[in-house]
PDB file of C-alpha atoms in Angstrom:
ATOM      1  CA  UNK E  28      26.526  -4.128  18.769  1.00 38.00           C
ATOM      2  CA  UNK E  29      24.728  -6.526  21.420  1.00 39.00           C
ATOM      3  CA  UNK E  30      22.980  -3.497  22.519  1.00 41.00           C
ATOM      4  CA  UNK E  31      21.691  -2.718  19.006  1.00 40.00           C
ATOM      5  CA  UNK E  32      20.613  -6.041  18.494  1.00 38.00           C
ATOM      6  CA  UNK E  33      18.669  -6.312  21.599  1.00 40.00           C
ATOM      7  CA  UNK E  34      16.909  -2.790  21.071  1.00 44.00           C
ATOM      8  CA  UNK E  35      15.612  -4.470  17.715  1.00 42.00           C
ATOM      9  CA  UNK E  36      14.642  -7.603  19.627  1.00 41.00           C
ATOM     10  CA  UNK E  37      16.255 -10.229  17.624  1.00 37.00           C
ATOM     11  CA  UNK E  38      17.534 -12.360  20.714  1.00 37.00           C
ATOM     12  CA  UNK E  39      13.856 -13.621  21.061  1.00 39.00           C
ATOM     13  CA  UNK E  40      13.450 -15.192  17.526  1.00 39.00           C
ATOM     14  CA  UNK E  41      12.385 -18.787  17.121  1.00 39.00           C
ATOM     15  CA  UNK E  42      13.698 -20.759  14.271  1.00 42.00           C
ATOM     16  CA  UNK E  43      17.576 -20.325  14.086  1.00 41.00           C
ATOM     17  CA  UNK E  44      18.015 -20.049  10.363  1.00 49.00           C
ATOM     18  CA  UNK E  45      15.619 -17.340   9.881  1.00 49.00           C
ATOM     19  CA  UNK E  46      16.910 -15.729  12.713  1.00 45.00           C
ATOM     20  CA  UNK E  47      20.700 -16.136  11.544  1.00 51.00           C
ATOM     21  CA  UNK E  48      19.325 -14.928   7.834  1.00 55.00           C
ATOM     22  CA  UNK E  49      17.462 -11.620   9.926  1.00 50.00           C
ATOM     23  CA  UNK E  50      20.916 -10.910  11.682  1.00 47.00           C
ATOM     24  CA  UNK E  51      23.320 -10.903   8.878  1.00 55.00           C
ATOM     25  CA  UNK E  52      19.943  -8.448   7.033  1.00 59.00           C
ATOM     26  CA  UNK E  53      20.615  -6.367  10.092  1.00 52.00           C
ATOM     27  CA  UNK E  54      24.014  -6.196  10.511  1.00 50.00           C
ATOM     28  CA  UNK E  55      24.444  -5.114   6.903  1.00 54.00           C
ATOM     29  CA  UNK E  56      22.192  -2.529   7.438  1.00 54.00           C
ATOM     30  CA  UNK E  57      23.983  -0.833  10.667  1.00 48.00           C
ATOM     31  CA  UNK E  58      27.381  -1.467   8.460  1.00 50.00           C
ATOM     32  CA  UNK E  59      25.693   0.537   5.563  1.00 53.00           C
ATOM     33  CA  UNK E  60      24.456   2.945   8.253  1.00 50.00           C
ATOM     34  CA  UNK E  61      27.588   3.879   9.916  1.00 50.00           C
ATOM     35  CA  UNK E  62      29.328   4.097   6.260  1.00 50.00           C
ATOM     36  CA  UNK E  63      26.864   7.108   5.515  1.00 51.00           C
ATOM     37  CA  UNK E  64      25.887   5.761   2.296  1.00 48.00           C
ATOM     38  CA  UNK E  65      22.636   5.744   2.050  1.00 48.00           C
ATOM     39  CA  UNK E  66      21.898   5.615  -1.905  1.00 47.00           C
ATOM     40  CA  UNK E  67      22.641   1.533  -1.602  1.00 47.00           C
ATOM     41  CA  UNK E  68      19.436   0.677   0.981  1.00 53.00           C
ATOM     42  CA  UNK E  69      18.895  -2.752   0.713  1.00 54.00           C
ATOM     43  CA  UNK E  70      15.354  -4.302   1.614  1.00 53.00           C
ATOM     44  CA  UNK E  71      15.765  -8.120   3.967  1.00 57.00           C
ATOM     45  CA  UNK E  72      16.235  -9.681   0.617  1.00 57.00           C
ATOM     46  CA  UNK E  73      19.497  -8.200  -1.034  1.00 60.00           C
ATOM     47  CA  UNK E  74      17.610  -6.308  -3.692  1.00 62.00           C
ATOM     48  CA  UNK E  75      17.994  -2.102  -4.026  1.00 68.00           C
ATOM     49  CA  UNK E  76      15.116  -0.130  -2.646  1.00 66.00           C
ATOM     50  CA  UNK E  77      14.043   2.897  -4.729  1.00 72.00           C
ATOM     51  CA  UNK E  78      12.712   6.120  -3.356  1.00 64.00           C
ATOM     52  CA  UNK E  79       9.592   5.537  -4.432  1.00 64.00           C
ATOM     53  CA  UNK E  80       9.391   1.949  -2.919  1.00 74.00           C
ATOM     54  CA  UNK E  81      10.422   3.313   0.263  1.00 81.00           C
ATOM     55  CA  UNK E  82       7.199   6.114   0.283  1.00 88.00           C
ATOM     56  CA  UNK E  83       3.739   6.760  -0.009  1.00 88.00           C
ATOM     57  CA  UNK E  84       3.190   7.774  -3.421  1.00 90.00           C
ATOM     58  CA  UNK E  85       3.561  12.138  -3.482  1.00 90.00           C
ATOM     59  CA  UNK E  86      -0.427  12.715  -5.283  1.00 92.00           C
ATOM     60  CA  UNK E  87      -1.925  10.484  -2.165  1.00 91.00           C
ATOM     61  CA  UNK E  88       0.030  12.714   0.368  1.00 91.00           C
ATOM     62  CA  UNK E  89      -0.635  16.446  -1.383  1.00 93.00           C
ATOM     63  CA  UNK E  90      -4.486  15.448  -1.935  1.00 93.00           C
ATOM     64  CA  UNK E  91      -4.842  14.697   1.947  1.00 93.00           C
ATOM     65  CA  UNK E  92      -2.997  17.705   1.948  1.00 93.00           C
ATOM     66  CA  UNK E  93      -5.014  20.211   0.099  1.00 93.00           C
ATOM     67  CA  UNK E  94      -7.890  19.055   2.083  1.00 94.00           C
ATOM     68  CA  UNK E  95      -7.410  21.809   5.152  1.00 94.00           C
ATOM     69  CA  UNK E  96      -5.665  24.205   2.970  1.00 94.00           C
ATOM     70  CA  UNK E  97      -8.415  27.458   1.232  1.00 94.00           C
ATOM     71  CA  UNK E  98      -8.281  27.046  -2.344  1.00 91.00           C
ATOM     72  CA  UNK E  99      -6.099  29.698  -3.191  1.00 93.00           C
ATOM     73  CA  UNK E 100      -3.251  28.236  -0.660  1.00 93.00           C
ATOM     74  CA  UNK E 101      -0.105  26.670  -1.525  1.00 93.00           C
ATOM     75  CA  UNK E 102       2.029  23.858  -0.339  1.00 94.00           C
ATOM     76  CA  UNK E 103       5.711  24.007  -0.611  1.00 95.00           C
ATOM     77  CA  UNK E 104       7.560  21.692  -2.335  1.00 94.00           C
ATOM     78  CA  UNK E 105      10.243  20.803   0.709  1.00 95.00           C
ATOM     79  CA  UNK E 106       6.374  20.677   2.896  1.00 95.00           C
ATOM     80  CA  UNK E 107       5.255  18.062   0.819  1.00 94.00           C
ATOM     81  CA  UNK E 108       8.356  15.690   0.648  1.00 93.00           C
ATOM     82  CA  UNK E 109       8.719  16.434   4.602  1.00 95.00           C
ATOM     83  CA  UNK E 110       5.062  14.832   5.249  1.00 95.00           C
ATOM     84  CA  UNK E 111       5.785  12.185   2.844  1.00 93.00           C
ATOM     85  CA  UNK E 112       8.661  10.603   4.651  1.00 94.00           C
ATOM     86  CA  UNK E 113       6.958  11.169   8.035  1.00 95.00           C
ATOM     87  CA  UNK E 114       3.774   9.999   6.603  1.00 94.00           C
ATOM     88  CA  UNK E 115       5.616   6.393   5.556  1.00 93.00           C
ATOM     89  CA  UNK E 116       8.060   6.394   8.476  1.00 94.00           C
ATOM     90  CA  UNK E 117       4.941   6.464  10.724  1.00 94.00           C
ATOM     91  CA  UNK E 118       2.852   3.660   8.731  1.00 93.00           C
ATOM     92  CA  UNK E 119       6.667   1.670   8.806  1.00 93.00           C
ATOM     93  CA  UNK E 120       6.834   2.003  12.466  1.00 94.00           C
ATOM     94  CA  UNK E 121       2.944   0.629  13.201  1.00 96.00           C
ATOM     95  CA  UNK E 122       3.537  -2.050  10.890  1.00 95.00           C
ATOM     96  CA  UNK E 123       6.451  -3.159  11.943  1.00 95.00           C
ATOM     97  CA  UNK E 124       5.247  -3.556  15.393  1.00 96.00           C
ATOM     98  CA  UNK E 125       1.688  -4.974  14.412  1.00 96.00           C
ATOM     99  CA  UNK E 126       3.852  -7.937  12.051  1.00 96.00           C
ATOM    100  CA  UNK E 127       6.156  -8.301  15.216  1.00 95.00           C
ATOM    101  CA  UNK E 128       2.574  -9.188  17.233  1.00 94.00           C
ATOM    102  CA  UNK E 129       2.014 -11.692  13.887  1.00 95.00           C
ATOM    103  CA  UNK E 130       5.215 -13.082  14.267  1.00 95.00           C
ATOM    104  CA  UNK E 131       4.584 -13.906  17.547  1.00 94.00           C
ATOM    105  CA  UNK E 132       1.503 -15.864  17.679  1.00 95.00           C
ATOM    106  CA  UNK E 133       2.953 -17.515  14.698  1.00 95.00           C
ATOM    107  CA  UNK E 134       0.833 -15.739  11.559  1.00 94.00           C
ATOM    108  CA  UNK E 135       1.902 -14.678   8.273  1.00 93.00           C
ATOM    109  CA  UNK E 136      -1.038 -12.312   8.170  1.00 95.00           C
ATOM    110  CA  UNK E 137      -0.975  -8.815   9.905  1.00 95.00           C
ATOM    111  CA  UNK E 138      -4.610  -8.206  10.397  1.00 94.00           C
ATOM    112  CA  UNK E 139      -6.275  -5.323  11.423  1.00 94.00           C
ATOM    113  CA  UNK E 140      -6.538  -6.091  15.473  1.00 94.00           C
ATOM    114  CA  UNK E 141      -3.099  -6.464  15.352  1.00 95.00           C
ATOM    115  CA  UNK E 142      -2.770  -2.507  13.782  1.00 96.00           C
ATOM    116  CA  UNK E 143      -4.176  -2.034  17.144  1.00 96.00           C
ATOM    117  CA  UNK E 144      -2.432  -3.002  19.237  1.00 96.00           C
ATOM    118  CA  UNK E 145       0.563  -1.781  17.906  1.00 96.00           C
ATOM    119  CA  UNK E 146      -0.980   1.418  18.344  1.00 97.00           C
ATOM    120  CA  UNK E 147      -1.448   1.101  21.680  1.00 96.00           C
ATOM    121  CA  UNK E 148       1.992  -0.589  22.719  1.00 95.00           C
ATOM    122  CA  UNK E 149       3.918   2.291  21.189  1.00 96.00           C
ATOM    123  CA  UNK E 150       1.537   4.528  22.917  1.00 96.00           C
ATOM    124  CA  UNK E 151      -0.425   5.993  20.263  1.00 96.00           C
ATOM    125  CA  UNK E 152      -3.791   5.302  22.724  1.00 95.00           C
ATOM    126  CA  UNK E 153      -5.372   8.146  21.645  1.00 96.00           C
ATOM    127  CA  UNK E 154      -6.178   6.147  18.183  1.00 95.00           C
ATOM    128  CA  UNK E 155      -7.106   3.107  19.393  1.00 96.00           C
ATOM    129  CA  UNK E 156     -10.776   3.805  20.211  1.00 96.00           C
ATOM    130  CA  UNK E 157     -11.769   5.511  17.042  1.00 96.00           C
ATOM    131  CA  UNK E 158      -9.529   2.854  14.749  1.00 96.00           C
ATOM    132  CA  UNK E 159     -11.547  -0.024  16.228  1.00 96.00           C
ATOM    133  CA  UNK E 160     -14.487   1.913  15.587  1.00 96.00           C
ATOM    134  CA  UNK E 161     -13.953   2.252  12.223  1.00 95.00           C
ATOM    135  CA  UNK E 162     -12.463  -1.351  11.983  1.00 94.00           C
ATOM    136  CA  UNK E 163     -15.935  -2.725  12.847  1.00 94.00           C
ATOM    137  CA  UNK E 164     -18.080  -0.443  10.554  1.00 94.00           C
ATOM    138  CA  UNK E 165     -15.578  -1.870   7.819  1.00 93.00           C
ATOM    139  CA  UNK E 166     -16.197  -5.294   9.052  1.00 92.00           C
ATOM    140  CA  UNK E 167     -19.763  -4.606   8.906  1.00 92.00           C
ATOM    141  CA  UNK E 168     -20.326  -3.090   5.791  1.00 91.00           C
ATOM    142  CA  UNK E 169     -17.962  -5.461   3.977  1.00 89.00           C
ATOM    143  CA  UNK E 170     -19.860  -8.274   5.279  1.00 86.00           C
ATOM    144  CA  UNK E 171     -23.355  -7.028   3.876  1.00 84.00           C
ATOM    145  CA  UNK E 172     -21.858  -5.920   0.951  1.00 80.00           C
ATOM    146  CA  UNK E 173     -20.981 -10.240   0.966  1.00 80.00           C
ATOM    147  CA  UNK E 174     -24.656 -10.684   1.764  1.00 80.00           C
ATOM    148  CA  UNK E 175     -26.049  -8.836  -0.963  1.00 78.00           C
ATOM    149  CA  UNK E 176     -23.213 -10.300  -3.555  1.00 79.00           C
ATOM    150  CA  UNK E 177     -24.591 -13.779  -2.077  1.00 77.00           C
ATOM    151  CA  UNK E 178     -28.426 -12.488  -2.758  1.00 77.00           C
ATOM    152  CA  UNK E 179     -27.889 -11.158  -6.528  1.00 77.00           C
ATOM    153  CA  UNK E 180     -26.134 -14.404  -7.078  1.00 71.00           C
ATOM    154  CA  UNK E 181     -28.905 -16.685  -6.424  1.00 64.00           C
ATOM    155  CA  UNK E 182     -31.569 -14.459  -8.015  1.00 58.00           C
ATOM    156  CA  UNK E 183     -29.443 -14.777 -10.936  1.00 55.00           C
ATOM    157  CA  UNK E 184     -29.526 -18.098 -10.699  1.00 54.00           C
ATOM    158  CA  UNK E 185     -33.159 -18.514 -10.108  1.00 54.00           C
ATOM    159  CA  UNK E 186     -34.071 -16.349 -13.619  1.00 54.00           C
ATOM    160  CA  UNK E 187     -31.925 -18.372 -15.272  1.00 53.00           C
ATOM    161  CA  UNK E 188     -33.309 -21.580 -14.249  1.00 54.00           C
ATOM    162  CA  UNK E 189     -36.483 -20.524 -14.803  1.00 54.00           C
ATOM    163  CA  UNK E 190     -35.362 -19.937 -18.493  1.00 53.00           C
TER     164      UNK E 190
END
């Protein structure tokens, strides 16, 4: 059990009731695990988590999924659940690791330099480059997008004072 607990790194956690409160979450789960049950998966907070809370919604998955595929193609059923639980086991694993980085340096927001480098610690390096690229045209257009929001705003303003 030490040995789980360590691979999940909860021997490095800072304030002792949330710690004690993330252990008992834990050791709940690996109970639950070992019984084979898994219809009664509990989120951290004691409440039941549904299938569809635990995955990407199926019509976001099969229309990234029809993109490659010739019009007249098909996708199998069993295809499209597969992708759908790899899809949100992948985006769980990043996160958790980016809110771990969070955590750390004492945040309660994940932002998206810390999707980075979550990336790159679990050795996913091959994203990194074009994720931050696209992370700064975002930041970029979002902040004209600001700028011209600002500029309409005063012109409105400014005809209205006119008035």
């Amino acid at each position: 059990m030490l040995k789980t607990l360590k691979n999940k790194k909860i021997y490095n956690m800072s304030n002792s009731e949330d710690s004690q409160q993330y252990l008992n979450d834990i050791l709940v789960k690996d109970e639950d695990e070992a019984s084979g049950d898994e219809s009664d998966r509990q989120d951290g907070h004691g409440s039941m988590l549904r299938e569809q809370d635990r995955f990407l919604p199926i019509c976001n998955i099969i229309k990234i999924m029809k993109v490659p595929v010739p019009q007249n193609g098909k996708i199998a059923k069993d295809a499209r659940e597969c992708i759908q639980e790899c899809v949100s086991e992948f985006i769980s694993f990043i996160s958790s690791e980016a809110i771990e980085r969070s955590v750390a340096e004492n945040r309660k927001t994940v932002n998206g330099d810390d999707l980075l480098v979550a990336f790159s610690n679990l050795g996913f390096d091959n994203y990194v480059e074009p994720l931050s690229i696209y992370l700064q045209k975002y930041r970029e257009s979002n902040k004209s997008d600001r700028n011209l929001f600002l500029e309409n705003s005063y012109t409105s303003e400014d005809i209205s004072d006119k008035q």
